[in-house]
C-alpha cells in the first residue's frame, strides 16, 4: 500500500513522517519511509517515466508548457521538469511494488504540483491544478501536512529555500502560492477522498511527538479500513 505525503515547504513533513513510521513499526506494521529527492533517483526513475509518458504523453506536454510559461528562467524550467520526471517515473516503478506493509513516500507524484505551479511571480491556476490532479498517478492514501501561511513563512525564512529567495516579499509570495496550490490539490475529486489532513502549527519535541503518534494512529485506522474493503491490498 502506497501513502504519499504532501504539503508546503516548512509544513514539517519530514519530521512527522519519521515519527509516524517509527510508531507504526513499533506497533508491528512493516512500514517503510521513502524520500526520492536525491539526484541519484533520476536514473532509477527514467525507465518508469518513459513508460508512463508513453501512456500519458499529454501529461508531459502539459507540464513542459506550464514550466516554460511560469518558471523564472528556461534553466529553472528544465530543472523543475527533471523533478517532475523523477516523481512520475518513481510512481510508475512503485505501481509494480509487491512488498508487504505500507510505504510512506514523502513528496511523491502528487507533490510534483509544487514543481509545476509554485512560483514567486505567477499565482497558481485552479483549472491547471485540477487537470494535473486528474492525470497524475495517485496513491492509496494521501497525508496532507498543513500549517498557516504565517507559520510556513517563518519556517521558510529560517531554513531558506533557493526559489523563495531571501527577501520577505518573495518568500511570502512563494509561500502563499504553495499554500493555495496544495489546498486546491487536496480538495480535487479523486484526491480529496484519499486525504488525511494534519495541521502542524506546533513546535517543540513533545508536541511533535504527540502529533506524530496521532498521525500513526490515524494511518493505522485508515489502512485497516482499506484492507477490510480489499484484502488484496495487504501486499500491494
GROMACS .gro file of C-alpha atoms in nm:
model
  236
    1UNK     CA    1   0.000   0.000   0.000
    2UNK     CA    2   0.135   0.340  -0.102
    3UNK     CA    3   0.092   0.651   0.114
    4UNK     CA    4   0.209   0.986  -0.023
    5UNK     CA    5   0.292   1.283   0.198
    6UNK     CA    6   0.233   1.629   0.050
    7UNK     CA    7   0.248   1.983   0.184
    8UNK     CA    8   0.422   2.318   0.158
    9UNK     CA    9   0.786   2.385   0.236
   10UNK     CA   10   0.807   2.429   0.612
   11UNK     CA   11   0.496   2.224   0.691
   12UNK     CA   12   0.703   1.968   0.881
   13UNK     CA   13   0.653   1.671   0.650
   14UNK     CA   14   0.988   1.502   0.713
   15UNK     CA   15   0.967   1.518   1.091
   16UNK     CA   16   0.610   1.387   1.106
   17UNK     CA   17   0.684   1.114   0.851
   18UNK     CA   18   0.974   0.980   1.054
   19UNK     CA   19   0.778   0.988   1.378
   20UNK     CA   20   0.469   0.825   1.228
   21UNK     CA   21   0.667   0.548   1.057
   22UNK     CA   22   0.865   0.478   1.375
   23UNK     CA   23   0.538   0.449   1.567
   24UNK     CA   24   0.381   0.219   1.306
   25UNK     CA   25   0.686  -0.007   1.315
   26UNK     CA   26   0.680  -0.011   1.695
   27UNK     CA   27   0.318  -0.123   1.672
   28UNK     CA   28   0.413  -0.416   1.449
   29UNK     CA   29   0.345  -0.280   1.099
   30UNK     CA   30   0.623  -0.323   0.843
   31UNK     CA   31   0.607   0.044   0.744
   32UNK     CA   32   0.883   0.199   0.537
   33UNK     CA   33   0.975   0.558   0.455
   34UNK     CA   34   1.087   0.667   0.109
   35UNK     CA   35   1.229   1.004   0.006
   36UNK     CA   36   1.333   1.032  -0.359
   37UNK     CA   37   1.469   1.386  -0.359
   38UNK     CA   38   1.830   1.288  -0.434
   39UNK     CA   39   1.956   1.321  -0.792
   40UNK     CA   40   2.060   0.953  -0.792
   41UNK     CA   41   1.693   0.864  -0.833
   42UNK     CA   42   1.688   1.029  -1.179
   43UNK     CA   43   1.834   0.719  -1.344
   44UNK     CA   44   1.627   0.485  -1.128
   45UNK     CA   45   1.310   0.666  -1.233
   46UNK     CA   46   1.392   0.714  -1.602
   47UNK     CA   47   1.252   0.382  -1.738
   48UNK     CA   48   0.930   0.433  -1.546
   49UNK     CA   49   0.899   0.791  -1.670
   50UNK     CA   50   0.945   0.685  -2.033
   51UNK     CA   51   0.688   0.407  -1.994
   52UNK     CA   52   0.435   0.627  -1.814
   53UNK     CA   53   0.466   0.915  -2.060
   54UNK     CA   54   0.423   0.668  -2.344
   55UNK     CA   55   0.080   0.602  -2.198
   56UNK     CA   56   0.013   0.963  -2.092
   57UNK     CA   57   0.201   1.189  -2.336
   58UNK     CA   58  -0.036   1.479  -2.274
   59UNK     CA   59   0.078   1.498  -1.910
   60UNK     CA   60   0.443   1.555  -2.003
   61UNK     CA   61   0.350   1.814  -2.267
   62UNK     CA   62   0.125   1.993  -2.018
   63UNK     CA   63   0.400   2.004  -1.755
   64UNK     CA   64   0.651   2.142  -2.006
   65UNK     CA   65   0.412   2.416  -2.121
   66UNK     CA   66   0.335   2.527  -1.766
   67UNK     CA   67   0.701   2.542  -1.667
   68UNK     CA   68   0.817   2.724  -1.980
   69UNK     CA   69   0.549   2.985  -1.916
   70UNK     CA   70   0.582   3.029  -1.539
   71UNK     CA   71   0.933   2.934  -1.425
   72UNK     CA   72   1.185   3.209  -1.355
   73UNK     CA   73   1.410   3.105  -1.645
   74UNK     CA   74   1.449   2.829  -1.907
   75UNK     CA   75   1.716   2.670  -1.687
   76UNK     CA   76   1.480   2.675  -1.388
   77UNK     CA   77   1.208   2.520  -1.605
   78UNK     CA   78   1.444   2.240  -1.709
   79UNK     CA   79   1.543   2.166  -1.350
   80UNK     CA   80   1.181   2.163  -1.230
   81UNK     CA   81   1.083   1.934  -1.518
   82UNK     CA   82   1.360   1.697  -1.406
   83UNK     CA   83   1.199   1.682  -1.060
   84UNK     CA   84   0.859   1.623  -1.221
   85UNK     CA   85   1.001   1.343  -1.438
   86UNK     CA   86   1.167   1.178  -1.137
   87UNK     CA   87   0.841   1.174  -0.941
   88UNK     CA   88   0.638   1.038  -1.234
   89UNK     CA   89   0.897   0.770  -1.306
   90UNK     CA   90   0.909   0.659  -0.944
   91UNK     CA   91   0.527   0.646  -0.936
   92UNK     CA   92   0.531   0.408  -1.232
   93UNK     CA   93   0.800   0.198  -1.065
   94UNK     CA   94   0.618   0.184  -0.731
   95UNK     CA   95   0.292   0.083  -0.901
   96UNK     CA   96   0.457  -0.257  -0.959
   97UNK     CA   97   0.567  -0.290  -0.596
   98UNK     CA   98   0.458  -0.611  -0.427
   99UNK     CA   99   0.618  -0.581  -0.083
  100UNK     CA  100   0.432  -0.627   0.246
  101UNK     CA  101   0.346  -0.330   0.461
  102UNK     CA  102   0.274   0.034   0.383
  103UNK     CA  103   0.529   0.251   0.204
  104UNK     CA  104   0.522   0.618   0.310
  105UNK     CA  105   0.654   0.827   0.019
  106UNK     CA  106   0.749   1.180   0.111
  107UNK     CA  107   0.694   1.428  -0.174
  108UNK     CA  108   0.578   1.178  -0.434
  109UNK     CA  109   0.394   1.214  -0.764
  110UNK     CA  110   0.116   1.438  -0.633
  111UNK     CA  111   0.378   1.663  -0.477
  112UNK     CA  112   0.500   1.744  -0.828
  113UNK     CA  113   0.231   2.012  -0.812
  114UNK     CA  114   0.487   2.211  -0.613
  115UNK     CA  115   0.733   2.189  -0.903
  116UNK     CA  116   0.476   2.286  -1.166
  117UNK     CA  117   0.260   2.551  -1.002
  118UNK     CA  118   0.450   2.716  -0.716
  119UNK     CA  119   0.645   3.019  -0.838
  120UNK     CA  120   0.717   3.364  -0.699
  121UNK     CA  121   0.598   3.574  -0.993
  122UNK     CA  122   0.291   3.380  -1.101
  123UNK     CA  123  -0.008   3.265  -0.897
  124UNK     CA  124  -0.127   2.908  -0.948
  125UNK     CA  125  -0.427   2.843  -1.173
  126UNK     CA  126  -0.706   2.631  -1.027
  127UNK     CA  127  -0.803   2.470  -1.357
  128UNK     CA  128  -0.446   2.357  -1.423
  129UNK     CA  129  -0.403   2.211  -1.075
  130UNK     CA  130  -0.729   2.020  -1.114
  131UNK     CA  131  -0.620   1.894  -1.456
  132UNK     CA  132  -0.291   1.776  -1.307
  133UNK     CA  133  -0.474   1.605  -1.020
  134UNK     CA  134  -0.691   1.411  -1.264
  135UNK     CA  135  -0.397   1.300  -1.480
  136UNK     CA  136  -0.127   1.210  -1.227
  137UNK     CA  137  -0.090   0.858  -1.078
  138UNK     CA  138  -0.243   0.854  -0.732
  139UNK     CA  139  -0.154   0.657  -0.417
  140UNK     CA  140  -0.387   0.464  -0.188
  141UNK     CA  141  -0.373   0.736   0.079
  142UNK     CA  142  -0.252   1.097   0.092
  143UNK     CA  143  -0.124   1.265   0.408
  144UNK     CA  144  -0.158   1.641   0.365
  145UNK     CA  145   0.055   1.819   0.626
  146UNK     CA  146  -0.079   2.172   0.667
  147UNK     CA  147   0.020   2.488   0.853
  148UNK     CA  148  -0.085   2.852   0.839
  149UNK     CA  149   0.079   3.082   0.585
  150UNK     CA  150   0.244   3.279   0.867
  151UNK     CA  151   0.393   2.963   1.018
  152UNK     CA  152   0.510   2.841   0.678
  153UNK     CA  153   0.665   3.179   0.601
  154UNK     CA  154   0.855   3.191   0.930
  155UNK     CA  155   0.990   2.838   0.881
  156UNK     CA  156   1.083   2.904   0.516
  157UNK     CA  157   1.274   3.219   0.608
  158UNK     CA  158   1.451   3.036   0.890
  159UNK     CA  159   1.563   2.739   0.683
  160UNK     CA  160   1.592   2.911   0.344
  161UNK     CA  161   1.470   2.800   0.002
  162UNK     CA  162   1.651   2.868  -0.323
  163UNK     CA  163   1.338   2.951  -0.524
  164UNK     CA  164   1.176   3.155  -0.247
  165UNK     CA  165   1.479   3.380  -0.212
  166UNK     CA  166   1.593   3.577   0.090
  167UNK     CA  167   1.352   3.871   0.078
  168UNK     CA  168   1.035   3.860   0.286
  169UNK     CA  169   0.821   3.973  -0.009
  170UNK     CA  170   0.944   3.694  -0.238
  171UNK     CA  171   0.920   3.433   0.036
  172UNK     CA  172   0.566   3.542   0.123
  173UNK     CA  173   0.453   3.519  -0.240
  174UNK     CA  174   0.616   3.178  -0.277
  175UNK     CA  175   0.459   3.052   0.046
  176UNK     CA  176   0.113   3.187  -0.035
  177UNK     CA  177   0.121   3.030  -0.381
  178UNK     CA  178   0.231   2.696  -0.233
  179UNK     CA  179  -0.047   2.705   0.027
  180UNK     CA  180  -0.307   2.782  -0.241
  181UNK     CA  181  -0.175   2.506  -0.468
  182UNK     CA  182  -0.199   2.234  -0.205
  183UNK     CA  183  -0.538   2.349  -0.078
  184UNK     CA  184  -0.676   2.317  -0.432
  185UNK     CA  185  -0.499   1.987  -0.494
  186UNK     CA  186  -0.622   1.827  -0.172
  187UNK     CA  187  -0.981   1.933  -0.245
  188UNK     CA  188  -0.991   1.799  -0.602
  189UNK     CA  189  -1.209   1.498  -0.686
  190UNK     CA  190  -1.001   1.183  -0.694
  191UNK     CA  191  -0.758   1.322  -0.438
  192UNK     CA  192  -0.996   1.451  -0.170
  193UNK     CA  193  -1.131   1.104  -0.096
  194UNK     CA  194  -0.780   0.977  -0.014
  195UNK     CA  195  -0.666   1.265   0.209
  196UNK     CA  196  -0.579   1.259   0.578
  197UNK     CA  197  -0.512   1.623   0.673
  198UNK     CA  198  -0.277   1.702   0.961
  199UNK     CA  199  -0.244   2.057   1.096
  200UNK     CA  200   0.112   2.121   1.210
  201UNK     CA  201   0.150   2.469   1.355
  202UNK     CA  202   0.315   2.321   1.665
  203UNK     CA  203   0.678   2.343   1.776
  204UNK     CA  204   0.871   2.155   2.040
  205UNK     CA  205   0.964   1.791   2.077
  206UNK     CA  206   0.670   1.699   2.299
  207UNK     CA  207   0.408   1.850   2.069
  208UNK     CA  208   0.566   1.692   1.760
  209UNK     CA  209   0.582   1.353   1.930
  210UNK     CA  210   0.212   1.371   2.013
  211UNK     CA  211   0.124   1.479   1.659
  212UNK     CA  212   0.336   1.200   1.510
  213UNK     CA  213   0.164   0.943   1.731
  214UNK     CA  214  -0.177   1.082   1.634
  215UNK     CA  215  -0.087   1.057   1.266
  216UNK     CA  216   0.033   0.699   1.310
  217UNK     CA  217  -0.295   0.605   1.479
  218UNK     CA  218  -0.499   0.766   1.201
  219UNK     CA  219  -0.292   0.592   0.936
  220UNK     CA  220  -0.330   0.255   1.106
  221UNK     CA  221  -0.707   0.304   1.122
  222UNK     CA  222  -0.725   0.412   0.757
  223UNK     CA  223  -0.508   0.121   0.645
  224UNK     CA  224  -0.722  -0.122   0.839
  225UNK     CA  225  -1.039   0.014   0.682
  226UNK     CA  226  -0.897  -0.011   0.330
  227UNK     CA  227  -0.770  -0.364   0.383
  228UNK     CA  228  -1.108  -0.469   0.520
  229UNK     CA  229  -1.266  -0.349   0.195
  230UNK     CA  230  -0.999  -0.510  -0.028
  231UNK     CA  231  -0.771  -0.769   0.141
  232UNK     CA  232  -0.561  -0.795  -0.178
  233UNK     CA  233  -0.413  -0.452  -0.094
  234UNK     CA  234  -0.230  -0.604   0.202
  235UNK     CA  235   0.065  -0.692  -0.020
  236UNK     CA  236   0.036  -0.410  -0.273
   0.00000   0.00000   0.00000
